[in-house]
């Protein structure tokens, strides 16, 4: 058993860029992955979510080119796909093959469309966010690259530019890669804060209303244990860490449920009306969204009064709803949740879009090793590959620094 360390990959990205270009790097940017405490499949339905920025992050080293070309290299990729070179920022838009490069350079195109004078760039990225684990390595990549662009232009990741970066990263994922995701991942990758969860409410249908929620885990003797089951997403349109096959179908079911209920989004739906729908997928999807949005509010209240029993109950309810009504869990996720709670975790649930990926468990700090070992043993008994564990502390969002 081991815990994946949140190492600083900035130096490796910088060294690789300087080896590639033969010149000093200009900017080093960072953006975190995320784990969502509660509020799954709610962001695109006008609901609320409660994610945390991970200490595990993606780093982007950047330098400006004088010929307008774009060249990007990933240190996580196989030799035959580590580097992509494009003739201009304009070539970074839709039509680009939906591989990892779409996430990396699509944000250049969306920033340029928003009026940012994006220059030609050399970029090297490196990361400790596990790929395909449902921890938003894609948003971390987008936001790290976008922060690097702001860095070479001397613009801070703050205020209007922070919101601009979120919008550009969301647009890159939706318009360039073609993944029909909500905006939670990019918002927390930019606006995360150490020691806090980020409460995002998408009820307005535009930019999410945002507030920080104190998460004093260590002070309370608690920890968040994230378990990557190593069951990778079945990837939408072939993109790495895109939302999985079935995500678009779930979104379509939710839209159909809203149509049947006569509401703009499921945020406006009420339980009695949902239960009056004919039995079928739209009713189950709507039941999940309505109950999950309520669980987010209850979870925040329970955090504020340190009601651990209620926190555990809400985590369990979220997982059951995702398993039974949204139907996005899988045997490995269910096994990790059952093993963690059986070993004493206060509560656990799958996190992310589902169909594989990770679970998150709220655990007494002194029981971390015991809970992780119990999950490992359960996987071994079932003949499954050993999972990977991360201990999570809420971290800061995207930033850059000059080199």
mmCIF file of C-alpha atoms in Angstrom, residues 132 231-239 241-247 354-357:
data_model
loop_
_atom_site.group_PDB
_atom_site.id
_atom_site.type_symbol
_atom_site.label_atom_id
_atom_site.label_comp_id
_atom_site.label_asym_id
_atom_site.label_seq_id
_atom_site.Cartn_x
_atom_site.Cartn_y
_atom_site.Cartn_z
ATOM 1 C CA UNK A 132 -8.543 8.613 -16.232
ATOM 2 C CA UNK A 231 -10.699 1.433 -13.777
ATOM 3 C CA UNK A 232 -10.251 4.125 -16.403
ATOM 4 C CA UNK A 233 -13.154 5.995 -17.910
ATOM 5 C CA UNK A 234 -14.539 4.638 -21.135
ATOM 6 C CA UNK A 235 -13.522 7.837 -22.855
ATOM 7 C CA UNK A 236 -15.907 10.047 -24.762
ATOM 8 C CA UNK A 237 -14.701 10.604 -28.303
ATOM 9 C CA UNK A 238 -11.322 9.129 -27.444
ATOM 10 C CA UNK A 239 -10.024 12.042 -25.351
ATOM 11 C CA UNK A 241 -9.883 11.982 -18.984
ATOM 12 C CA UNK A 242 -12.891 13.233 -20.952
ATOM 13 C CA UNK A 243 -16.213 12.400 -19.390
ATOM 14 C CA UNK A 244 -16.989 8.754 -20.057
ATOM 15 C CA UNK A 245 -19.155 7.107 -22.675
ATOM 16 C CA UNK A 246 -22.653 7.354 -21.202
ATOM 17 C CA UNK A 247 -22.124 10.850 -19.801
ATOM 18 C CA UNK A 354 -18.497 7.624 -12.992
ATOM 19 C CA UNK A 355 -18.118 4.428 -15.065
ATOM 20 C CA UNK A 356 -14.789 3.942 -13.290
ATOM 21 C CA UNK A 357 -12.440 6.388 -11.648
#
